[in-house]
Coordinates of C-alpha atoms in Angstrom, one line a residue:
M13 CA -6.9 4.9 1.8
S14 CA -4.4 6.5 -0.5
S15 CA -5.2 10.0 -1.7
Q16 CA -3.9 10.4 -5.2
G17 CA -5.5 11.5 -8.4
A18 CA -9.3 11.7 -7.8
R19 CA -12.3 13.9 -7.5
P20 CA -12.2 16.4 -4.5
V21 CA -15.1 16.5 -2.2
Y22 CA -15.0 19.6 0.0
R23 CA -15.8 19.9 3.6
R24 CA -15.6 22.7 6.1
D25 CA -12.6 22.4 8.5
A26 CA -11.5 25.2 10.8
G27 CA -13.0 27.8 8.5
R28 CA -11.3 26.6 5.4
H29 CA -12.2 24.1 2.6
T30 CA -9.9 21.1 2.4
P31 CA -10.3 18.3 -0.2
K32 CA -11.3 14.8 0.9
I33 CA -9.9 12.6 -1.9
Q34 CA -11.8 9.6 -3.3
S35 CA -10.3 6.8 -5.4
V36 CA -13.2 6.3 -7.8
D37 CA -12.3 8.9 -10.3
S38 CA -8.7 7.7 -10.6
V39 CA -10.0 4.2 -11.3
L40 CA -12.6 5.4 -13.8
N41 CA -9.9 7.5 -15.6
R42 CA -7.7 4.5 -15.9
Q43 CA -10.5 2.3 -17.1
R44 CA -11.2 4.9 -19.8
H45 CA -7.5 4.7 -20.8
I46 CA -7.7 0.9 -21.0
A47 CA -10.8 1.2 -23.2
Q48 CA -9.0 3.7 -25.5
V49 CA -6.0 1.3 -25.9
A50 CA -8.4 -1.6 -26.6
Q51 CA -10.1 0.4 -29.3
K52 CA -6.8 1.4 -30.8
Y53 CA -5.3 -2.1 -30.9
T54 CA -8.3 -4.2 -31.9
D55 CA -6.3 -7.0 -33.5
S56 CA -3.5 -7.3 -30.9
P57 CA -3.4 -8.7 -27.4
L58 CA -2.7 -6.2 -24.6
T59 CA 0.4 -6.9 -22.6
T60 CA 0.6 -4.3 -19.8
L61 CA -2.5 -4.4 -17.7
A62 CA -1.6 -5.5 -14.1
Y63 CA 0.3 -2.3 -13.4
H64 CA -3.1 -0.5 -13.1
M65 CA -3.8 -2.6 -10.0
D66 CA -2.4 -0.5 -7.2
S67 CA -3.6 0.5 -3.7
L68 CA -6.4 2.8 -5.0
W69 CA -7.5 0.1 -7.4
M70 CA -7.8 -2.5 -4.6
H71 CA -9.7 -0.2 -2.3
E72 CA -12.2 0.5 -5.1
A73 CA -12.5 -3.2 -5.7
F74 CA -13.2 -3.8 -2.0
S75 CA -15.8 -1.1 -2.0
R76 CA -17.7 -2.9 -4.8
V77 CA -17.8 -6.3 -3.0
K78 CA -21.1 -7.1 -1.2
K79 CA -20.4 -6.8 2.5
N80 CA -23.4 -8.8 3.8
S81 CA -22.7 -12.0 1.7
A82 CA -21.7 -15.3 3.3
S83 CA -18.1 -16.0 4.2
G84 CA -16.1 -18.6 2.2
V85 CA -14.0 -21.6 3.3
D86 CA -11.8 -19.5 5.6
G87 CA -14.8 -18.2 7.6
V88 CA -13.7 -14.6 7.4
S89 CA -16.4 -12.0 6.9
A90 CA -16.1 -8.7 5.1
A91 CA -16.3 -6.8 8.4
E92 CA -13.4 -8.9 9.9
Y93 CA -11.4 -8.4 6.7
A94 CA -11.9 -4.6 6.9
K95 CA -10.5 -4.3 10.4
D96 CA -7.0 -4.2 9.0
L97 CA -8.0 -3.3 5.4
E98 CA -4.9 -1.4 4.4
S99 CA -2.5 -4.1 5.4
N100 CA -4.7 -6.9 4.0
L101 CA -5.1 -5.3 0.6
A102 CA -1.4 -4.5 0.3
E103 CA -0.4 -8.1 1.1
L104 CA -3.1 -9.4 -1.3
L105 CA -1.8 -7.2 -4.1
D106 CA 1.8 -8.2 -3.5
R107 CA 0.9 -12.0 -3.6
A108 CA -1.2 -11.5 -6.7
K109 CA 1.6 -9.8 -8.7
S110 CA 4.5 -12.0 -7.4
G111 CA 2.7 -15.2 -8.3
S112 CA 2.5 -16.5 -4.7
Y113 CA -1.3 -16.0 -4.5
R114 CA -3.1 -19.4 -4.1
A115 CA -6.8 -19.3 -5.1
P116 CA -8.8 -21.0 -2.3
P117 CA -11.5 -23.5 -3.2
V118 CA -15.0 -22.2 -3.5
K119 CA -17.5 -23.2 -0.8
R120 CA -20.4 -25.0 -2.6
K121 CA -24.1 -24.9 -1.4
L122 CA -27.0 -26.5 -3.2
I123 CA -30.3 -24.7 -3.5
P124 CA -33.5 -26.1 -5.1
K125 CA -33.7 -25.3 -8.9
N126 CA -37.1 -27.0 -9.3
D127 CA -38.9 -29.9 -7.8
H128 CA -36.3 -32.4 -9.0
E129 CA -33.0 -30.5 -9.5
F130 CA -30.6 -28.4 -7.5
R131 CA -28.4 -25.5 -8.5
A132 CA -24.9 -25.3 -7.1
I133 CA -24.0 -21.9 -5.7
G134 CA -20.3 -21.0 -5.1
I135 CA -19.2 -18.8 -2.2
P136 CA -15.6 -17.5 -2.6
T137 CA -13.7 -16.0 0.3
V138 CA -13.8 -12.2 0.8
E139 CA -10.2 -11.9 -0.2
D140 CA -10.8 -13.8 -3.4
K141 CA -13.8 -11.7 -4.2
V142 CA -11.8 -8.5 -3.9
L143 CA -9.0 -9.8 -6.2
Q144 CA -11.6 -11.2 -8.8
R145 CA -13.3 -7.8 -8.7
A146 CA -9.9 -6.0 -9.3
V147 CA -9.2 -8.2 -12.3
A148 CA -12.7 -7.8 -13.6
M149 CA -12.3 -4.0 -13.4
V150 CA -9.3 -4.4 -15.7
L151 CA -10.9 -6.8 -18.2
E152 CA -14.3 -5.1 -18.4
P153 CA -13.3 -2.0 -20.4
I154 CA -11.4 -4.1 -22.9
Y155 CA -14.3 -6.5 -23.7
E156 CA -16.9 -3.8 -23.6
Q157 CA -15.3 -2.6 -26.8
E158 CA -15.8 -6.2 -28.2
F159 CA -19.3 -7.1 -27.0
I160 CA -22.2 -6.3 -29.3
D161 CA -25.7 -5.0 -28.5
C162 CA -27.4 -8.4 -28.4
S163 CA -25.9 -9.3 -25.0
Y164 CA -27.4 -7.8 -21.9
G165 CA -26.4 -10.0 -18.9
F166 CA -23.9 -8.8 -16.3
R167 CA -22.8 -5.7 -18.3
P168 CA -22.5 -2.1 -17.1
K169 CA -25.8 -0.1 -17.5
R170 CA -27.6 -3.1 -19.0
S171 CA -30.5 -5.1 -17.4
A172 CA -32.9 -8.0 -17.9
Q173 CA -35.7 -5.4 -18.6
Q174 CA -33.7 -4.0 -21.5
A175 CA -33.2 -7.4 -22.9
M176 CA -36.9 -8.1 -22.9
D177 CA -37.6 -4.7 -24.4
A178 CA -35.1 -5.6 -27.2
L179 CA -36.9 -8.9 -27.7
R180 CA -40.3 -7.3 -28.0
E181 CA -38.8 -4.8 -30.5
A182 CA -37.4 -7.8 -32.5
I183 CA -40.8 -9.4 -32.6
K184 CA -42.3 -6.2 -33.8
E185 CA -39.8 -5.9 -36.6
T186 CA -40.5 -9.5 -37.8
D187 CA -44.3 -9.3 -37.3
G188 CA -44.1 -12.1 -34.8
G189 CA -42.3 -14.7 -36.9
W190 CA -40.6 -17.8 -35.4
V191 CA -38.8 -17.8 -32.1
L192 CA -35.9 -20.2 -31.4
D193 CA -36.1 -20.7 -27.6
A194 CA -32.8 -22.3 -26.7
D195 CA -31.3 -23.7 -23.5
I196 CA -27.6 -24.6 -23.0
K197 CA -27.2 -27.7 -21.0
G198 CA -25.2 -27.1 -17.8
F199 CA -23.4 -24.1 -19.4
F200 CA -21.4 -22.9 -16.3
D201 CA -20.3 -26.4 -15.5
T202 CA -19.2 -27.3 -19.1
I203 CA -17.0 -24.4 -20.3
E204 CA -13.7 -26.1 -21.4
H205 CA -10.8 -24.3 -19.7
K206 CA -8.5 -24.9 -22.7
I207 CA -10.8 -23.3 -25.1
L208 CA -11.5 -20.4 -22.7
R209 CA -7.8 -19.7 -22.3
E210 CA -7.3 -19.7 -26.1
I211 CA -10.1 -17.1 -26.4
L212 CA -8.6 -15.0 -23.7
R213 CA -5.2 -15.0 -25.2
K214 CA -6.6 -13.3 -28.3
R215 CA -6.9 -10.1 -26.4
I216 CA -4.9 -10.6 -23.1
K217 CA -1.2 -11.2 -22.9
D218 CA -0.5 -9.9 -19.4
S219 CA 1.2 -12.8 -17.5
V220 CA -0.2 -11.6 -14.1
I221 CA -3.8 -11.5 -15.3
L222 CA -3.6 -14.8 -17.2
R223 CA -2.0 -16.5 -14.3
L224 CA -4.7 -15.4 -11.9
L225 CA -7.4 -16.4 -14.2
S226 CA -5.8 -19.9 -14.6
K227 CA -5.6 -20.2 -10.8
W228 CA -9.3 -19.5 -10.4
L229 CA -10.2 -22.0 -13.0
K230 CA -8.1 -24.7 -11.2
A231 CA -9.3 -23.7 -7.6
G232 CA -11.8 -26.5 -7.2
V233 CA -14.7 -26.5 -4.7
M234 CA -15.3 -27.5 -1.1
S235 CA -18.6 -29.3 -0.5
E236 CA -19.5 -30.4 3.0
D237 CA -15.9 -30.3 4.1
V238 CA -14.8 -32.5 1.1
F239 CA -12.5 -31.0 -1.4
H240 CA -13.3 -31.6 -5.1
A241 CA -10.5 -30.8 -7.6
A242 CA -11.2 -28.9 -10.8
T243 CA -12.0 -31.1 -13.8
G244 CA -10.9 -28.8 -16.6
E245 CA -14.4 -27.6 -17.2
G246 CA -16.6 -24.9 -15.7
T247 CA -16.2 -21.4 -14.4
P248 CA -15.8 -20.4 -10.7
Q249 CA -19.4 -20.4 -9.6
G250 CA -20.4 -17.5 -7.4
G251 CA -17.2 -15.7 -8.3
V252 CA -17.2 -12.1 -9.4
I253 CA -15.1 -13.0 -12.5
S254 CA -17.4 -15.9 -13.6
P255 CA -20.2 -13.8 -15.4
L256 CA -17.5 -11.9 -17.3
L257 CA -15.7 -15.1 -18.4
S258 CA -19.0 -16.6 -19.5
N259 CA -19.8 -13.5 -21.6
I260 CA -16.4 -13.6 -23.2
F261 CA -16.9 -17.3 -24.0
L262 CA -20.4 -16.9 -25.5
H263 CA -19.4 -13.7 -27.4
E264 CA -16.9 -15.9 -29.3
V265 CA -19.2 -19.0 -29.6
L266 CA -22.5 -17.3 -30.4
D267 CA -22.8 -13.5 -30.6
S268 CA -20.0 -12.6 -33.1
W269 CA -20.6 -15.8 -35.1
F270 CA -24.3 -15.0 -35.5
A271 CA -23.6 -11.4 -36.5
Q272 CA -20.8 -12.0 -38.9
E273 CA -21.5 -15.4 -40.4
V274 CA -25.2 -16.3 -39.9
L275 CA -27.1 -13.0 -40.5
P276 CA -25.5 -12.3 -44.0
R277 CA -26.7 -15.8 -45.2
L278 CA -30.4 -15.4 -44.1
K279 CA -33.2 -14.5 -46.4
G280 CA -35.2 -12.5 -43.9
K281 CA -34.8 -10.5 -40.7
A282 CA -33.5 -12.1 -37.6
K283 CA -32.3 -10.9 -34.2
L284 CA -30.5 -12.6 -31.3
V285 CA -31.1 -11.5 -27.7
R286 CA -28.9 -13.0 -25.0
F287 CA -28.8 -12.6 -21.2
A288 CA -25.9 -14.6 -19.8
D289 CA -26.5 -18.2 -21.0
D290 CA -30.2 -17.6 -21.7
F291 CA -30.9 -16.6 -25.3
V292 CA -33.6 -16.5 -28.0
I293 CA -33.5 -15.8 -31.7
V294 CA -36.4 -14.2 -33.5
F295 CA -36.7 -15.0 -37.3
E296 CA -39.0 -13.5 -39.9
K297 CA -38.9 -16.7 -42.1
Q298 CA -39.4 -20.3 -40.9
S299 CA -36.8 -21.5 -43.4
D300 CA -34.1 -19.4 -41.8
A301 CA -35.1 -20.6 -38.3
L302 CA -34.9 -24.3 -39.4
K303 CA -31.5 -23.7 -41.0
V304 CA -30.0 -22.1 -37.8
L305 CA -31.6 -24.8 -35.6
G306 CA -29.9 -27.4 -37.7
V307 CA -26.4 -25.8 -37.5
L308 CA -26.5 -24.5 -34.0
P309 CA -25.8 -27.8 -32.2
K310 CA -22.7 -28.3 -34.4
R311 CA -21.4 -24.9 -33.6
F312 CA -21.9 -25.4 -29.9
G313 CA -20.4 -28.9 -30.0
K314 CA -17.2 -27.4 -31.5
Y315 CA -16.7 -25.6 -28.2
G316 CA -17.8 -28.4 -25.9
L317 CA -21.3 -27.1 -25.3
E318 CA -24.6 -28.9 -25.8
L319 CA -28.1 -27.6 -26.4
H320 CA -30.7 -29.2 -24.1
P321 CA -32.7 -31.5 -26.4
E322 CA -36.0 -31.1 -24.4
K323 CA -35.8 -27.4 -23.5
T324 CA -34.7 -26.1 -27.0
R325 CA -37.6 -25.7 -29.4
L326 CA -38.8 -23.6 -32.3
V327 CA -42.0 -21.7 -31.5
E328 CA -44.4 -20.3 -34.1
F329 CA -45.1 -16.9 -32.7
R330 CA -46.7 -15.2 -35.7
H331 CA -49.4 -12.5 -35.2
P332 CA -52.8 -14.2 -34.6
W333 CA -54.1 -12.6 -37.8
K334 CA -51.2 -13.9 -39.9
G335 CA -50.7 -17.4 -38.4
G336 CA -52.7 -20.5 -39.2
G337 CA -53.9 -21.0 -35.6
K338 CA -53.4 -19.9 -32.0
P339 CA -49.8 -18.7 -31.5
E340 CA -47.6 -20.7 -29.1
T341 CA -45.9 -19.1 -26.1
F342 CA -42.3 -19.1 -24.9
T343 CA -40.5 -18.3 -21.7
F344 CA -37.5 -15.9 -21.3
L345 CA -36.0 -14.5 -18.1
G346 CA -38.8 -15.7 -15.9
F347 CA -41.6 -14.3 -18.1
T348 CA -44.0 -16.1 -20.5
F349 CA -44.4 -14.2 -23.7
Y350 CA -47.8 -14.4 -25.5
W351 CA -50.1 -12.5 -27.8
G352 CA -52.8 -10.8 -25.8
K353 CA -55.9 -8.8 -26.6
T354 CA -55.8 -5.0 -26.1
R355 CA -58.6 -2.5 -25.3
N356 CA -58.6 -1.4 -28.9
N357 CA -59.6 -4.9 -30.0
G358 CA -56.1 -5.6 -31.4
Y359 CA -53.2 -7.7 -30.3
A360 CA -50.0 -6.9 -28.5
V361 CA -47.0 -9.0 -27.3
Q362 CA -47.5 -9.3 -23.5
R363 CA -45.7 -11.1 -20.7
R364 CA -46.7 -12.6 -17.5
T365 CA -44.8 -14.3 -14.7
S366 CA -44.0 -17.9 -15.7
S367 CA -45.8 -20.5 -13.7
K368 CA -42.5 -22.2 -12.9
K369 CA -41.0 -19.0 -11.4
M370 CA -44.2 -18.3 -9.5
R371 CA -44.2 -21.8 -7.9
R372 CA -40.5 -21.5 -7.0
S373 CA -40.9 -18.0 -5.5
L374 CA -43.9 -19.1 -3.4
S375 CA -42.0 -22.2 -2.3
G376 CA -39.2 -20.0 -1.1
I377 CA -41.7 -17.8 0.8
H378 CA -43.2 -20.9 2.4
E379 CA -39.9 -22.1 3.7
W380 CA -38.9 -18.7 4.9
C381 CA -42.2 -18.2 6.9
K382 CA -41.9 -21.7 8.3
K383 CA -38.3 -21.1 9.5
N384 CA -39.1 -17.6 11.0
R385 CA -42.6 -18.1 12.2
H386 CA -41.6 -17.4 15.9
K387 CA -39.9 -14.1 15.1
P388 CA -41.7 -10.9 16.1
I389 CA -44.5 -10.1 13.7
Q390 CA -43.2 -6.6 13.0
W391 CA -39.9 -8.1 11.9
Q392 CA -41.6 -10.6 9.7
S393 CA -43.7 -7.9 8.1
R394 CA -40.7 -5.8 7.3
K395 CA -38.8 -8.7 5.8
L396 CA -41.8 -9.9 3.8
G397 CA -42.2 -6.4 2.6
E398 CA -38.7 -6.3 1.3
K399 CA -39.2 -9.6 -0.5
L400 CA -42.4 -8.3 -2.1
R401 CA -40.9 -5.1 -3.3
G402 CA -38.0 -7.0 -4.8
H403 CA -40.6 -9.2 -6.6
F404 CA -42.5 -6.2 -7.9
A405 CA -39.2 -4.5 -9.0
Y406 CA -38.6 -7.3 -11.4
Y407 CA -42.0 -8.7 -12.3
G408 CA -44.0 -5.4 -12.0
V409 CA -44.3 -4.8 -15.8
T410 CA -47.3 -3.5 -17.8
G411 CA -49.8 -6.3 -18.4
N412 CA -48.6 -8.4 -15.4
Y413 CA -50.5 -6.8 -12.6
K414 CA -52.9 -9.8 -12.2
M415 CA -49.9 -12.1 -11.6
I416 CA -48.1 -9.9 -9.1
A417 CA -51.4 -9.2 -7.2
E418 CA -51.9 -13.0 -7.1
F419 CA -48.4 -13.4 -5.8
R420 CA -49.0 -10.9 -3.0
Y421 CA -52.3 -12.6 -2.1
R422 CA -50.7 -16.0 -1.8
V423 CA -47.9 -14.6 0.3
E424 CA -50.5 -13.3 2.7
R425 CA -52.1 -16.8 2.9
I426 CA -48.7 -18.4 3.5
W427 CA -47.9 -15.9 6.2
R428 CA -51.3 -16.4 8.0
H429 CA -50.8 -20.2 7.8
W430 CA -47.5 -20.1 9.6
L431 CA -48.6 -17.4 12.1
N432 CA -51.4 -19.9 13.0
R433 CA -48.8 -22.6 13.6
R434 CA -47.1 -20.5 16.3
S435 CA -49.6 -21.9 18.8
R436 CA -51.1 -25.4 19.3
K437 CA -54.6 -23.9 20.0
D438 CA -57.3 -25.1 17.7
D439 CA -58.9 -21.7 17.2
G440 CA -56.7 -20.5 14.3
M441 CA -56.6 -16.9 13.2
S442 CA -59.4 -16.2 10.8
W443 CA -59.0 -14.1 7.7
E444 CA -61.1 -11.4 9.3
R445 CA -58.9 -11.3 12.4
F446 CA -55.7 -11.6 10.4
R447 CA -56.7 -8.6 8.3
T448 CA -57.9 -6.4 11.2
V449 CA -55.2 -7.3 13.7
V450 CA -52.1 -8.1 11.6
Q451 CA -52.5 -6.4 8.3
E452 CA -54.0 -3.2 9.8
H453 CA -50.8 -2.7 11.9
F454 CA -48.3 -4.6 9.8
K455 CA -49.5 -4.0 6.3
L456 CA -47.6 -5.6 3.4
P457 CA -46.9 -3.3 0.4
P458 CA -49.5 -3.4 -2.4
A459 CA -48.8 -4.9 -5.8
R460 CA -47.4 -2.2 -8.1
I461 CA -46.4 -1.8 -11.7
I462 CA -42.8 -0.5 -11.8
H463 CA -41.9 -0.8 -15.5
K464 CA -44.3 1.0 -17.8
A465 CA -44.4 -0.3 -21.4
Q466 CA -43.3 2.3 -23.9
T467 CA -45.6 3.2 -26.8
E468 CA -43.3 1.8 -29.5
H469 CA -43.2 -1.5 -27.7
Q470 CA -46.9 -2.1 -27.6
M471 CA -47.0 -3.6 -31.1
T472 CA -50.7 -3.3 -31.4
W473 CA -52.8 -4.1 -34.5
T474 CA -56.3 -2.8 -34.4
I475 CA -59.3 -3.6 -36.7

């Protein structure tokens, strides 16, 4: 790795301190410079960006690529690519800047989305991931100056939990109100390339960057050894650059439009909360909600998008003491939001794991246990523990303990079921034996609340 312009980390060598140079500070300093230029020239496209991409930049891009992910159409793993990393990155950078780089097709795999639908997952090559990450590192500081607070998906230092906290705060400010629960039909597959390029050219005029982005949009996919050419729609699924491109697109279509044109025309309070292509809008007044619901399909249609007619709905979510009946519920980012009773005999906005997400997660555990039932129990216990901790890390929020405890219990039952199927004997493992023999020695982690609700988010009204 090159050793220019970065933070020194000292180590003892022959009685003296010598600096071991790292590239991360050099990249961060240049990203800060890009951000400053973007702030200075807010109304002009930036023309000189690719020169930031050098050896240090490419090494940092490689360090940010997941090393244990599946290989793309070329079959090369991250470990194999790293064997001659210096040469590989230098050659990749030269091809990217000279224009000779050819974006390989993305390997496509289908995973179950629900009982009837499948979601296509794209797997780029390691080399393509590195180059996409390098370009994303250039674009990110530019568009972070443009993006507004309502978007939380795939942005630095932002998370789904923050998006849900913002949503609960919006509900508090509007005393419940009406919630527009929207769903964009096939968003990642329907982004029109022509419109996306026009949006990009408003801020980017570097020929190297634009050429690479265009090549990724045209790369096509490889599904079961059959090549499918790009159709002029959709972003490179699974690609590092795809979430950023989708954020740029929806910032233009939805975020800035709502903030600049819609909000000033409303009579009451309203707030948009978006995570990638999932978004909800909370309204204080029903008339405002109906007005936006009427104009939103036209706005999306202008950019080639369509709201799902069955999954987009207006929910009356007023406080139980203010509404005419029992409030409805809605789902956002895998949680069902509802008004729940508190210990003080009041109400608070609470959330629980949505039934759809629960079924899908348990179905995944069932298939995993079936596939790995003959592996050593100790290994199974460790892997299931990792899956449970990941589940608790996301769904372990205040008020949702019952659901995550139920999830853990069902995982235990599924695990016991498939351990019993390891043998053809009729005397299956009883619950008592399972708990004393298996769980005593290979105990799964207990259900645990990770994210504590803050006081200002409780939104409790007491009598």
